[in-house]
Each structure stands twice: as C-alpha cells, then as structure tokens.
C-alpha cells in the first residue's frame, strides 16, 4: 500500500448483487467507482465523508491493529478503549489522512504501547490526542519536525510514559497538556536560551513524575 491509494484499492469490492451476506454489508460500507474516482457508500447508498474507528467496548480483541488503519483517507476519529488483549503499537499514518481530528487510546492492556508515531503527530488536522489510563509502556518521539498546528489538547497521563519531555511539545500550540503520573525524567524545560515557552497554555500538569526537576517560567 502507499499513501496515494484510496481504501477501495485494498477493500474487497462487493456489489449489492454479489454480496455473500445477502443485502446488508455487516461492515456498513461498500466501495463504488464514481465519475470522480473511488468512493465509499453506507448501506443507505449515502457517501461516507468521515469515518470513525470505534473500538470502545470490552470485546476481547487480540493481536495488533492492522497497518491498513493508517490508509483510511476518510478517517476522522480513532477510539481504542478497554481492549485488554491488544498487542503491538499504533500503526504509522499516511500523510494524506487530512481529516483526522481526534485520537483516543484509553484503558488498554499491558501489551499495547510503544512510541507515538511521528506520522500521527504531523497530521495537519489533529486537534486532540489522548493516551490515558493504559497499562502498557509508552513513549513520546524525540523529534517531530512538523507538529500539527491544530493540536491543542495533549493528554498522555497515567500511561507509563518513559523518557524525557521532548522540545517539540513546548513549541506546539497546545492549550491543555497533561503528563501526570508517568515515569518521565530529566529537566522540565530545555536549558537553552533560544527556547520559547508556548504562549497559549491554559492547563499544565507534570504531577506524579518524581524524576522531573526544574522550575517553570512565570
């Protein structure tokens, strides 16, 4: 797969007349080639403009999240909650996922974690990222060259995040930043005279990271 492919290029294209599950697609969507290219339709033949991946019920999902998740160009929201048996990490996101606004990863099990993908943080429409109350081990990438300018809410509390606080966080447009109750260490702020504290912050918490040190500016 590559970032320019529509999800219809890897979704098996069922037509209404040959669909093996009678007339209703249990996935709720079907692909169709239109005059302007491939489109997704729901079972009422209405064009699907925004998709939500919603794994929010404790339903014993096992294994890893499929890499195809990062190729759904109509995807707007990702919610993965209470999946105690998931493993691996979040898959990379393709740069043409321009609709993703919100990602929520909550109350998941000990084998699901890893580094937050840089490709997710660089998606241009990402506004809300929550990785909270997870029992796996997580980390933030050291470098993000093009952090989403719309990222205003970053909550990665209570999720066993380890490492230092990366500089890109403070150079973002975040308004709400919650890093509480993790295993972060090192200075709270970079020791750099060229450093610019983010101007829009309204809520900030480092509470419960016992190996952080330093003071905050007024």
CSV table of C-alpha atoms in Angstrom, one decimal:
chain,number,residue,atom,x,y,z
A,1,UNK,CA,0.0,0.0,0.0
A,2,UNK,CA,1.1,3.6,-0.5
A,3,UNK,CA,-0.2,6.9,0.8
A,4,UNK,CA,-1.9,7.8,-2.5
A,5,UNK,CA,-4.2,4.7,-2.6
A,6,UNK,CA,-7.9,5.0,-1.7
A,7,UNK,CA,-9.2,2.5,0.8
A,8,UNK,CA,-11.2,1.0,-2.0
A,9,UNK,CA,-8.0,-0.2,-3.6
A,10,UNK,CA,-7.5,-2.7,-0.8
A,11,UNK,CA,-11.1,-3.2,0.4
A,12,UNK,CA,-12.7,-6.2,-1.5
A,13,UNK,CA,-15.3,-4.5,-3.7
A,14,UNK,CA,-18.6,-6.2,-3.1
A,15,UNK,CA,-21.6,-5.1,-5.2
A,16,UNK,CA,-25.1,-5.4,-4.0
A,17,UNK,CA,-25.9,-8.2,-6.4
A,18,UNK,CA,-22.9,-10.4,-5.4
A,19,UNK,CA,-22.5,-9.7,-1.7
A,20,UNK,CA,-22.3,-13.0,0.2
A,21,UNK,CA,-24.1,-11.8,3.3
A,22,UNK,CA,-27.4,-11.2,1.5
A,23,UNK,CA,-28.2,-7.5,1.1
A,24,UNK,CA,-26.6,-6.0,4.2
A,25,UNK,CA,-22.9,-5.4,4.5
A,26,UNK,CA,-22.1,-6.1,8.2
A,27,UNK,CA,-19.2,-3.6,7.9
A,28,UNK,CA,-21.8,-0.9,6.9
A,29,UNK,CA,-19.8,0.3,3.9
A,30,UNK,CA,-19.2,-0.7,0.3
A,31,UNK,CA,-16.9,0.7,-2.4
A,32,UNK,CA,-18.1,2.1,-5.7
A,33,UNK,CA,-16.3,3.7,-8.6
A,34,UNK,CA,-17.8,7.0,-9.4
A,35,UNK,CA,-17.1,9.7,-12.1
A,36,UNK,CA,-14.5,11.3,-9.8
A,37,UNK,CA,-12.9,8.1,-8.6
A,38,UNK,CA,-13.5,5.6,-5.8
A,39,UNK,CA,-16.0,6.5,-3.1
A,40,UNK,CA,-17.4,4.8,0.0
A,41,UNK,CA,-21.1,4.3,0.4
A,42,UNK,CA,-23.1,3.2,3.5
A,43,UNK,CA,-26.0,0.7,3.3
A,44,UNK,CA,-28.3,3.6,2.5
A,45,UNK,CA,-26.2,4.5,-0.6
A,46,UNK,CA,-25.0,7.7,1.0
A,47,UNK,CA,-21.5,8.8,0.5
A,48,UNK,CA,-19.4,8.3,3.6
A,49,UNK,CA,-17.3,11.5,4.1
A,50,UNK,CA,-16.0,10.9,7.6
A,51,UNK,CA,-15.1,7.5,9.2
A,52,UNK,CA,-14.7,6.7,12.8
A,53,UNK,CA,-12.8,3.7,14.0
A,54,UNK,CA,-14.5,2.9,17.3
A,55,UNK,CA,-13.2,0.0,19.4
A,56,UNK,CA,-14.7,1.2,22.7
A,57,UNK,CA,-16.4,-2.0,24.0
A,58,UNK,CA,-14.6,-4.6,26.0
A,59,UNK,CA,-14.8,-7.3,23.4
A,60,UNK,CA,-11.6,-9.4,23.7
A,61,UNK,CA,-9.9,-8.1,20.6
A,62,UNK,CA,-6.5,-9.8,20.2
A,63,UNK,CA,-3.4,-9.2,18.1
A,64,UNK,CA,-2.2,-5.9,16.7
A,65,UNK,CA,-4.0,-3.1,15.0
A,66,UNK,CA,-3.9,-3.6,11.2
A,67,UNK,CA,-1.5,-1.3,9.3
A,68,UNK,CA,-4.4,-0.5,6.9
A,69,UNK,CA,-5.8,1.7,9.6
A,70,UNK,CA,-3.2,4.3,8.5
A,71,UNK,CA,-4.5,4.2,5.0
A,72,UNK,CA,-8.2,5.2,5.6
A,73,UNK,CA,-8.1,8.6,3.9
A,74,UNK,CA,-11.7,9.3,5.1
A,75,UNK,CA,-10.8,8.6,8.7
A,76,UNK,CA,-11.6,11.4,11.2
A,77,UNK,CA,-11.6,9.8,14.6
A,78,UNK,CA,-9.8,6.8,16.3
A,79,UNK,CA,-11.1,5.4,19.6
A,80,UNK,CA,-9.5,2.4,21.1
A,81,UNK,CA,-10.7,1.7,24.6
A,82,UNK,CA,-10.8,-1.2,27.1
A,83,UNK,CA,-9.0,-3.6,24.8
A,84,UNK,CA,-7.1,-5.7,27.4
A,85,UNK,CA,-5.6,-8.2,24.9
A,86,UNK,CA,-4.4,-5.9,22.1
A,87,UNK,CA,-0.7,-6.0,21.5
A,88,UNK,CA,1.9,-4.0,19.5
A,89,UNK,CA,1.6,-0.3,18.9
A,90,UNK,CA,-0.3,2.3,16.9
A,91,UNK,CA,0.4,1.9,13.1
A,92,UNK,CA,2.0,4.7,11.1
A,93,UNK,CA,-0.3,7.1,9.5
A,94,UNK,CA,-0.2,8.2,5.8
A,95,UNK,CA,0.3,11.9,5.2
A,96,UNK,CA,-2.9,12.1,3.2
A,97,UNK,CA,-5.1,11.5,6.2
A,98,UNK,CA,-6.1,15.1,6.3
A,99,UNK,CA,-9.4,14.6,8.2
A,100,UNK,CA,-8.2,13.1,11.5
A,101,UNK,CA,-9.2,15.3,14.3
A,102,UNK,CA,-9.2,13.1,17.4
A,103,UNK,CA,-7.4,10.0,18.7
A,104,UNK,CA,-8.3,8.5,22.0
A,105,UNK,CA,-6.4,5.5,23.5
A,106,UNK,CA,-7.8,4.6,26.9
A,107,UNK,CA,-7.8,1.7,29.5
A,108,UNK,CA,-6.0,-0.7,27.3
A,109,UNK,CA,-3.9,-3.7,28.3
A,110,UNK,CA,-0.2,-4.2,29.2
A,111,UNK,CA,0.9,-5.5,25.7
A,112,UNK,CA,-0.3,-2.5,23.8
A,113,UNK,CA,2.0,0.6,23.8
A,114,UNK,CA,5.2,1.8,22.2
A,115,UNK,CA,6.2,5.1,20.7
A,116,UNK,CA,3.5,7.5,19.5
A,117,UNK,CA,4.1,7.6,15.7
A,118,UNK,CA,5.6,10.8,14.4
A,119,UNK,CA,3.4,10.5,11.4
A,120,UNK,CA,0.3,10.7,13.6
A,121,UNK,CA,1.6,13.9,15.4
A,122,UNK,CA,2.2,15.5,12.0
A,123,UNK,CA,-1.3,15.0,10.6
A,124,UNK,CA,-2.5,18.6,9.8
A,125,UNK,CA,-5.9,18.3,11.3
A,126,UNK,CA,-5.1,16.5,14.6
A,127,UNK,CA,-6.5,18.5,17.4
A,128,UNK,CA,-7.0,16.1,20.3
A,129,UNK,CA,-4.6,13.3,21.3
A,130,UNK,CA,-5.4,11.3,24.5
A,131,UNK,CA,-3.4,8.3,25.6
A,132,UNK,CA,-4.6,7.9,29.2
A,133,UNK,CA,-5.0,5.2,31.8
A,134,UNK,CA,-3.3,2.5,29.8
A,135,UNK,CA,-1.2,-0.3,31.5
A,136,UNK,CA,1.3,-0.8,28.7
A,137,UNK,CA,4.6,1.2,28.3
A,138,UNK,CA,4.5,4.2,26.1
A,139,UNK,CA,6.9,6.9,24.9
A,140,UNK,CA,7.0,10.2,23.0
A,141,UNK,CA,9.2,10.6,20.0
A,142,UNK,CA,12.3,12.8,20.5
A,143,UNK,CA,11.8,14.8,17.3
A,144,UNK,CA,8.7,15.9,15.4
A,145,UNK,CA,9.6,18.3,12.6
A,146,UNK,CA,6.1,19.4,11.6
A,147,UNK,CA,3.8,19.1,14.6
A,148,UNK,CA,0.2,19.6,13.8
A,149,UNK,CA,-0.6,23.3,14.1
A,150,UNK,CA,-4.1,22.4,15.3
A,151,UNK,CA,-3.0,20.2,18.2
A,152,UNK,CA,-4.5,21.9,21.2
A,153,UNK,CA,-5.2,19.1,23.7
A,154,UNK,CA,-2.4,16.5,24.6
A,155,UNK,CA,-3.3,14.2,27.5
A,156,UNK,CA,-0.8,11.3,28.0
A,157,UNK,CA,-1.3,10.9,31.7
A,158,UNK,CA,-1.4,7.6,33.7
A,159,UNK,CA,0.1,5.5,30.9
A,160,UNK,CA,3.7,4.6,31.9
A,161,UNK,CA,5.3,7.1,29.6
A,162,UNK,CA,9.1,7.0,29.9
A,163,UNK,CA,11.9,9.2,28.7
A,164,UNK,CA,12.4,12.9,28.7
A,165,UNK,CA,10.0,15.7,27.7
A,166,UNK,CA,10.7,16.4,24.1
A,167,UNK,CA,11.3,20.0,23.0
A,168,UNK,CA,8.6,19.9,20.3
A,169,UNK,CA,5.8,19.8,22.9
A,170,UNK,CA,6.7,23.3,24.1
A,171,UNK,CA,6.9,24.6,20.6
A,172,UNK,CA,3.4,23.4,19.7
A,173,UNK,CA,0.1,25.2,20.1
A,174,UNK,CA,-1.2,23.0,22.9
A,175,UNK,CA,-3.6,24.7,25.3
A,176,UNK,CA,-4.1,21.6,27.5
A,177,UNK,CA,-1.1,19.5,28.4
A,178,UNK,CA,-1.3,16.6,30.9
A,179,UNK,CA,1.8,14.5,31.5
A,180,UNK,CA,0.8,13.5,35.0
A,181,UNK,CA,1.6,10.1,36.7
A,182,UNK,CA,4.2,8.7,34.3
A,183,UNK,CA,7.9,7.8,34.6
A,184,UNK,CA,9.3,10.9,32.8
A,185,UNK,CA,12.7,12.1,33.9
A,186,UNK,CA,15.1,15.0,33.3
A,187,UNK,CA,14.6,18.8,33.2
A,188,UNK,CA,11.1,20.1,32.9
A,189,UNK,CA,12.4,22.8,30.4
A,190,UNK,CA,15.3,22.7,27.9
A,191,UNK,CA,18.4,24.5,29.1
A,192,UNK,CA,18.5,26.7,26.1
A,193,UNK,CA,18.4,30.5,25.8
A,194,UNK,CA,16.7,30.2,22.4
A,195,UNK,CA,13.8,28.3,23.9
A,196,UNK,CA,10.4,29.9,23.6
A,197,UNK,CA,7.7,28.8,26.0
A,198,UNK,CA,4.4,28.1,24.3
A,199,UNK,CA,2.1,31.1,24.5
A,200,UNK,CA,-1.4,29.5,24.7
A,201,UNK,CA,-1.2,27.1,27.6
A,202,UNK,CA,-4.2,27.1,29.9
A,203,UNK,CA,-3.8,23.8,31.8
A,204,UNK,CA,-0.5,22.1,32.6
A,205,UNK,CA,0.3,19.1,34.8
A,206,UNK,CA,3.6,17.2,35.5
A,207,UNK,CA,2.3,15.8,38.8
A,208,UNK,CA,3.4,12.3,39.8
A,209,UNK,CA,6.7,12.3,37.7
A,210,UNK,CA,9.1,12.0,40.6
A,211,UNK,CA,12.3,12.3,38.5
A,212,UNK,CA,11.5,15.5,36.7
A,213,UNK,CA,13.3,18.6,38.0
A,214,UNK,CA,13.4,22.4,37.4
A,215,UNK,CA,11.1,25.3,37.6
A,216,UNK,CA,8.5,26.8,35.3
A,217,UNK,CA,8.6,30.4,34.0
A,218,UNK,CA,6.1,32.9,35.4
